[in-house]
CSV table of C-alpha atoms in Angstrom, one decimal:
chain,number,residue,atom,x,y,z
A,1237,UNK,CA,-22.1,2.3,-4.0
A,1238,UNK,CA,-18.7,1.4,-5.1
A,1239,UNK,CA,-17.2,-1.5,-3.6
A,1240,UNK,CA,-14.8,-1.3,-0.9
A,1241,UNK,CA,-11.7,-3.2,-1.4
A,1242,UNK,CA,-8.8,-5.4,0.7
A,1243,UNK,CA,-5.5,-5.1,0.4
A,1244,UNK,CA,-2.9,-7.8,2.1
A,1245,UNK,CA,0.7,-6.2,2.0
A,1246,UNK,CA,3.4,-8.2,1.9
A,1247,UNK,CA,6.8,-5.9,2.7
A,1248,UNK,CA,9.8,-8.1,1.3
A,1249,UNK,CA,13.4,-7.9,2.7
A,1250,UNK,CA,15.6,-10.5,1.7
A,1251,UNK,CA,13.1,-12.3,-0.9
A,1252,UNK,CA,10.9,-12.7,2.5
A,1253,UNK,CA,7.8,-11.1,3.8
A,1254,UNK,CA,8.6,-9.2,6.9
A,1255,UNK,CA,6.4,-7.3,9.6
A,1256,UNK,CA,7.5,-4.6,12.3
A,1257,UNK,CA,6.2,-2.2,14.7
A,1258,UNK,CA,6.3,1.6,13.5
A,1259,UNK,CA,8.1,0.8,10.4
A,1260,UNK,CA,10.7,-1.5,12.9
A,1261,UNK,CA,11.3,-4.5,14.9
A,1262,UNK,CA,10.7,-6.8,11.6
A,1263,UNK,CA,10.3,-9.9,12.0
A,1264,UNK,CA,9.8,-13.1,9.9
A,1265,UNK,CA,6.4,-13.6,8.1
A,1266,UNK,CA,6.6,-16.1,5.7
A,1267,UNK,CA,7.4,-16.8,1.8
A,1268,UNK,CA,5.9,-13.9,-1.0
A,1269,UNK,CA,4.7,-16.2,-3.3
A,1270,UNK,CA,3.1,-18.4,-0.9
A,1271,UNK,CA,1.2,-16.2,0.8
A,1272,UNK,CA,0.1,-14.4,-2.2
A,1273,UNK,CA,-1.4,-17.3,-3.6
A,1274,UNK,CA,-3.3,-18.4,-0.4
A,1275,UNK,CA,-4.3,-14.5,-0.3
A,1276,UNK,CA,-5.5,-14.6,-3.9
A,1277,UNK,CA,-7.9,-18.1,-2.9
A,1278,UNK,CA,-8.9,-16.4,0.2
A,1279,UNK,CA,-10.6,-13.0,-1.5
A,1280,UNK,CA,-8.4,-10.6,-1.1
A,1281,UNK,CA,-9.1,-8.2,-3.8
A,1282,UNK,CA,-5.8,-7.0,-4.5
A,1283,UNK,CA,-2.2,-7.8,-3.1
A,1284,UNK,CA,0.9,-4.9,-2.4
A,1285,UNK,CA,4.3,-5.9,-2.4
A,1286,UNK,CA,6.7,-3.5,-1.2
A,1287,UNK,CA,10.3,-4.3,-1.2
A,1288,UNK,CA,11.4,-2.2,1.8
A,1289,UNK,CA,15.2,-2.8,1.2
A,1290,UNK,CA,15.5,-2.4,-2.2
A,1291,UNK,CA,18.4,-1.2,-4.0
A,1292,UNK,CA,19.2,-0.5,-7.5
A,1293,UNK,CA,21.4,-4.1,-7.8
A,1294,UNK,CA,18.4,-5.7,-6.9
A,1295,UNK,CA,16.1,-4.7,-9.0
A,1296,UNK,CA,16.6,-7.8,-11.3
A,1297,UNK,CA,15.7,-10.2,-7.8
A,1298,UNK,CA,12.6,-8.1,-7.3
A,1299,UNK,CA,11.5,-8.6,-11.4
A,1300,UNK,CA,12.0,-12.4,-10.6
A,1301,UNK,CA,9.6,-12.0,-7.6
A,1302,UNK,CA,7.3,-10.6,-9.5
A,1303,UNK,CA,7.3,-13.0,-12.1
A,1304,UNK,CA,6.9,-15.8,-9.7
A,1305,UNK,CA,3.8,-14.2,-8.0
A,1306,UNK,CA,2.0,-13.4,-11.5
A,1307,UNK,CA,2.2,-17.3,-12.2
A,1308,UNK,CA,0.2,-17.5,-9.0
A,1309,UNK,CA,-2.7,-14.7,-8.7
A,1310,UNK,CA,-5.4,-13.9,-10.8
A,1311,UNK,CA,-5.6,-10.5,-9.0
A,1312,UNK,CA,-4.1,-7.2,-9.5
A,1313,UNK,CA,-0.8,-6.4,-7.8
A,1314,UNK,CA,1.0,-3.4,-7.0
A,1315,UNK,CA,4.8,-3.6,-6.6
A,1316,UNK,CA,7.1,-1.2,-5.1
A,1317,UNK,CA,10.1,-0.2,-3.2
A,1318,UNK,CA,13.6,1.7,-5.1
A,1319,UNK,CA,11.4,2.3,-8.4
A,1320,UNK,CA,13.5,5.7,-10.0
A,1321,UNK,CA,12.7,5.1,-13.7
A,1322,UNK,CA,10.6,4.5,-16.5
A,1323,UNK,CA,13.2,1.7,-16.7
A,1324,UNK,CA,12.4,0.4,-13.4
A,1325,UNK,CA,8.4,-0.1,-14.0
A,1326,UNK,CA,8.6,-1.3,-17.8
A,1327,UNK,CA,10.7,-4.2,-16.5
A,1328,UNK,CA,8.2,-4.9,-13.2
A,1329,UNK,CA,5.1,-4.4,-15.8
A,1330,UNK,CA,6.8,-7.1,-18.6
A,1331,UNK,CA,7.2,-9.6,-15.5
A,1332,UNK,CA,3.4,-9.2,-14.8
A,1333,UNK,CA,2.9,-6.3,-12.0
A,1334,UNK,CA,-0.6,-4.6,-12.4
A,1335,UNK,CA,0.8,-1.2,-11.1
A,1336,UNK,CA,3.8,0.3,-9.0
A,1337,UNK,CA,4.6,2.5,-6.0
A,1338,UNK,CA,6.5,4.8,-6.1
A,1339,UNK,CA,7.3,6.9,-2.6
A,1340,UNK,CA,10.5,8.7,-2.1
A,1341,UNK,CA,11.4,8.9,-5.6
A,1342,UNK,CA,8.6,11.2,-6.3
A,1343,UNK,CA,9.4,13.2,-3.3
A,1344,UNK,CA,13.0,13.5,-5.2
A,1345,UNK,CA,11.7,14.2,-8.3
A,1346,UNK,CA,8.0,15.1,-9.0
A,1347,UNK,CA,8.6,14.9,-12.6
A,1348,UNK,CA,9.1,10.9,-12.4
A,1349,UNK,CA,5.0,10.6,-11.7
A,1350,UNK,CA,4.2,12.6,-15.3
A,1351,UNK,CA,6.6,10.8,-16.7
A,1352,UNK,CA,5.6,7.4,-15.7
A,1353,UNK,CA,1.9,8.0,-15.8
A,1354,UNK,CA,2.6,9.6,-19.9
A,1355,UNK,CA,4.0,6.3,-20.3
A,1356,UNK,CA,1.9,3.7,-18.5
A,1357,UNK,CA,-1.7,5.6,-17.9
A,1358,UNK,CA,-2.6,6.8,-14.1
A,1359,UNK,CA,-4.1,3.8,-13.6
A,1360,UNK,CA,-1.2,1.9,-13.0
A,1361,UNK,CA,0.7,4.4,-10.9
A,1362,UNK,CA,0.5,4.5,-7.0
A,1363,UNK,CA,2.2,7.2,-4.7
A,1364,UNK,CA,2.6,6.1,-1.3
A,1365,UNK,CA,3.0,8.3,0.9
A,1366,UNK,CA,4.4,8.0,4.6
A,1367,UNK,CA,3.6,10.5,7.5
A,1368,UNK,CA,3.6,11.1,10.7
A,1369,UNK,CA,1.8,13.5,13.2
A,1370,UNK,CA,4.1,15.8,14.9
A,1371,UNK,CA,2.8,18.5,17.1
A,1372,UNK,CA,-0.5,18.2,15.6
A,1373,UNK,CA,1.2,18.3,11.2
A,1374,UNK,CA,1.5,15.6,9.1
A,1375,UNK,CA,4.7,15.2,7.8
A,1376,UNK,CA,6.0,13.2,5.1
A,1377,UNK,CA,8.7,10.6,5.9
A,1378,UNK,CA,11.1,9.3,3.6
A,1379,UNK,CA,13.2,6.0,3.0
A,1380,UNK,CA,11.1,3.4,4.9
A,1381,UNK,CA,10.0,6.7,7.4
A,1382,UNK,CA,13.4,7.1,8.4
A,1383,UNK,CA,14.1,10.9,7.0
A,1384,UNK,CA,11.7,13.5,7.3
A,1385,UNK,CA,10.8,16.5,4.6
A,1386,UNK,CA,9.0,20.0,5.1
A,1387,UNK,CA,6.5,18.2,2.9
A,1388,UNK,CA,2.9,18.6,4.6
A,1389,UNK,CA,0.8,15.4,3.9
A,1390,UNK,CA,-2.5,17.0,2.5
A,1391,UNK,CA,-0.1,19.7,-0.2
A,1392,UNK,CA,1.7,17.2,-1.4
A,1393,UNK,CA,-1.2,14.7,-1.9
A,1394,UNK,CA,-2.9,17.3,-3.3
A,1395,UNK,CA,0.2,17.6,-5.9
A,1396,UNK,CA,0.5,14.1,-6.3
A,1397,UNK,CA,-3.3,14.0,-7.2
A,1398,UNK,CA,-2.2,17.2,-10.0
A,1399,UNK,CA,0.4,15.2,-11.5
A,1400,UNK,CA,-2.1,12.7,-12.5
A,1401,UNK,CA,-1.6,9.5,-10.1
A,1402,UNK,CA,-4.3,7.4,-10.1
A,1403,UNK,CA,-4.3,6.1,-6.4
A,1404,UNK,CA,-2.8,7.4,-3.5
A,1405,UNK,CA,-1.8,4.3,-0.7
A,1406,UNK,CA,-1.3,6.7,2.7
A,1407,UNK,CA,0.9,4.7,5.8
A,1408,UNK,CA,0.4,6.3,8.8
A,1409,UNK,CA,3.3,6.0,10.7
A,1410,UNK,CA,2.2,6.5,14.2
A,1411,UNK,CA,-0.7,4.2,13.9
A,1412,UNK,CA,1.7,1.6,12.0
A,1413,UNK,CA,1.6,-1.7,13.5
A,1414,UNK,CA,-0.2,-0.6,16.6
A,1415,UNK,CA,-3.4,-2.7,16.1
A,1416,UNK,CA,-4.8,0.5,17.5
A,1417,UNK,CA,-6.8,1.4,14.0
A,1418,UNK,CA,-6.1,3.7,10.9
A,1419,UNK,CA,-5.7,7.4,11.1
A,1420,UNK,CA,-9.4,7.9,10.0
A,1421,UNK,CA,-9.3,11.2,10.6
A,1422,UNK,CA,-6.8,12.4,8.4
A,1423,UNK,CA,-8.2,9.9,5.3
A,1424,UNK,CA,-11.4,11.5,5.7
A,1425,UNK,CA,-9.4,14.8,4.9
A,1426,UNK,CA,-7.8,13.3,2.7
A,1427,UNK,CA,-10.6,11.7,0.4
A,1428,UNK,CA,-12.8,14.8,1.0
A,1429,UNK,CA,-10.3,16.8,-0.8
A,1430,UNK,CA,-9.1,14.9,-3.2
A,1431,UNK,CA,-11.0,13.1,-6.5
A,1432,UNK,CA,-8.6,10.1,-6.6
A,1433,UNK,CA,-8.9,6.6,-4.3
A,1434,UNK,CA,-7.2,6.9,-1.1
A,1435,UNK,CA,-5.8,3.2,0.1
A,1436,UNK,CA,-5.6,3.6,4.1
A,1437,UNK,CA,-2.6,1.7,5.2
A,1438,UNK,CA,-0.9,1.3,9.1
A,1439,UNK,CA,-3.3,0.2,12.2
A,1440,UNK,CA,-5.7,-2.8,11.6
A,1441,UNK,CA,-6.2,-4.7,14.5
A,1442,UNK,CA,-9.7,-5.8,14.5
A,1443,UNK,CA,-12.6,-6.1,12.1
A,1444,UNK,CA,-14.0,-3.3,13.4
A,1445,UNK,CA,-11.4,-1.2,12.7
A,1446,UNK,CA,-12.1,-1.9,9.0
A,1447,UNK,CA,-15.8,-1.0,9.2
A,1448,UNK,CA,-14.4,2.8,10.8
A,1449,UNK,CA,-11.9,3.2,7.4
A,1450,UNK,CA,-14.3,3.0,5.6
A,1451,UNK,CA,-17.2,5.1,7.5
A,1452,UNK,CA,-15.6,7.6,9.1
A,1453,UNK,CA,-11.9,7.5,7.4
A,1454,UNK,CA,-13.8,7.2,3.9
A,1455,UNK,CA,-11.0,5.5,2.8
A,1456,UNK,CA,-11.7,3.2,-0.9
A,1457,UNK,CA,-9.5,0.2,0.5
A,1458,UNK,CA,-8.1,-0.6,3.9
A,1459,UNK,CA,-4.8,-2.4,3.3
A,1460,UNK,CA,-3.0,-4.5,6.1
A,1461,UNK,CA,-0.3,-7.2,6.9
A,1462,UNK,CA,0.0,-9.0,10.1
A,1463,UNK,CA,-3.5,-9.5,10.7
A,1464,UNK,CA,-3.6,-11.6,7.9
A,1465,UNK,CA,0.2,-13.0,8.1
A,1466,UNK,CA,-0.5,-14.6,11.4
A,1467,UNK,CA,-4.3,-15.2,10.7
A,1468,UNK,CA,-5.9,-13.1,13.3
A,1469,UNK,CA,-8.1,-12.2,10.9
A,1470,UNK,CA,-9.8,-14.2,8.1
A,1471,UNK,CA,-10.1,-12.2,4.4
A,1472,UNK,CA,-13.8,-14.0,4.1
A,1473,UNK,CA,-14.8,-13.1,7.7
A,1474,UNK,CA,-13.5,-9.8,7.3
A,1475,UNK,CA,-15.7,-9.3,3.9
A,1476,UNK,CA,-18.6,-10.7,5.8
A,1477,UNK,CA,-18.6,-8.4,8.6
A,1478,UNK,CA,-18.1,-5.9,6.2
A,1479,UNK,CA,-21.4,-6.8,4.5
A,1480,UNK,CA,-23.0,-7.0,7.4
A,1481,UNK,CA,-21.8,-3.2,8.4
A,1482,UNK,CA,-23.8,-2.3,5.6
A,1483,UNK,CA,-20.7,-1.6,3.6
A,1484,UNK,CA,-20.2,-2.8,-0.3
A,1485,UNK,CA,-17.4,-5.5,-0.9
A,1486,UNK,CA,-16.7,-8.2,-3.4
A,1487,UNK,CA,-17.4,-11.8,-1.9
């Protein structure tokens, strides 16, 4: 059985870690680099940054962040958030990144995910994808959820998956923040039809809902943030339960 993995996320506005309520309402959440080395110590198995206000002139800020954090973990993180270029992820990868998102920018221009994964390998290129659920469709959102496409969520995964992404890390934006648990039933559609890992993203509230990801949402990693930001749930706990659910993760 292949082990199940967890994911803290740390969104970044600011040079700060910051955590809303259906992709709003952010508040305060602590310093990046400090929390990804307790993070790191605590088990998580790998860390996502996400710098949900980047811009192009900040690129440079989010390289130094990056930098900073790879002098602190010894596990693999993703970083993402305005990456456009080949440009874009040599410079996060030389300042010690593990792999990158990219979200809207694909959505833009489908070409960039060849492009970066002829460069770099699938197996450091993520596509996140946000959607919501209206009137019973998925729908991909853009810009932080903000702007919505015609994009269904299961074609374009599908073409995301063609283009040769290694992971796909899937927000759902209705269950974002809630506490109410992931969208398990549209992961389990989502990693019955595809051959790639499927990184379930927007919903943890309990320990439980992490044993249901991966059961019934048959997700490959559950990722989360204030659960862990404000320590209403432990990473070791968490892992234990896990364990005790029957369910493979690293300890």
């Amino acid at each position: 059985m292949l082990t199940k993995r967890i994911i803290p996320c740390l969104d970044i506005k600011n040079g700060r870690t910051v955590k809303g309520i259906n992709f709003v309402d952010l508040r305060d959440a602590g310093d990046p680099v400090e929390l990804a080395k307790i993070y790191a110590e605590a088990g998580a198995d790998e860390l996502v940054f996400l710098d949900i206000s980047a811009t192009e002139e900040r690129r440079r800020t989010l390289a130094d962040l990056v930098y900073h954090v790879a002098e602190k973990v010894n596990i693999p993180f993703t970083v993402g958030g305005g990456i456009s270029s080949v440009k874009d992820v040599d410079i996060l990868l030389q300042n010690g990144a593990d792999k990158v998102s990219i979200n809207s920018s694909a959505v833009k221009n489908p070409q960039l995910i060849n492009d970066l994964v002829a460069k770099f390998g699938s197996q450091c290129i993520v596509v996140a994808i946000d959607a919501k659920q209206i009137d019973g469709e998925w729908i991909v959102h853009l810009v932080g959820g903000k702007v919505p496409t015609e994009l269904n969520l299961f074609d374009w995964a599908k073409e995301v998956e063609r283009r040769g992404a290694g992971e796909i890390l899937f927000t759902s934006m209705n269950n974002d923040g809630t506490k109410n648990g992931f969208a398990n039933e549209a992961l389990a559609k989502l990693s019955t039809e595809l051959n790639i890992p499927i990184i379930a993203s927007g919903g943890a509230g309990t320990m439980e809902h992490f044993t249901d990801t991966f059961v019934e949402g048959k997700a490959d990693a559950a990722l989360a943030a204030s659960v862990f930001h404000f320590k209403e749930i432990e990473i070791i706990d968490l892992k234990k339960e896990l364990r005790r659910n029957g369910i493979s993760v690293r300890i």
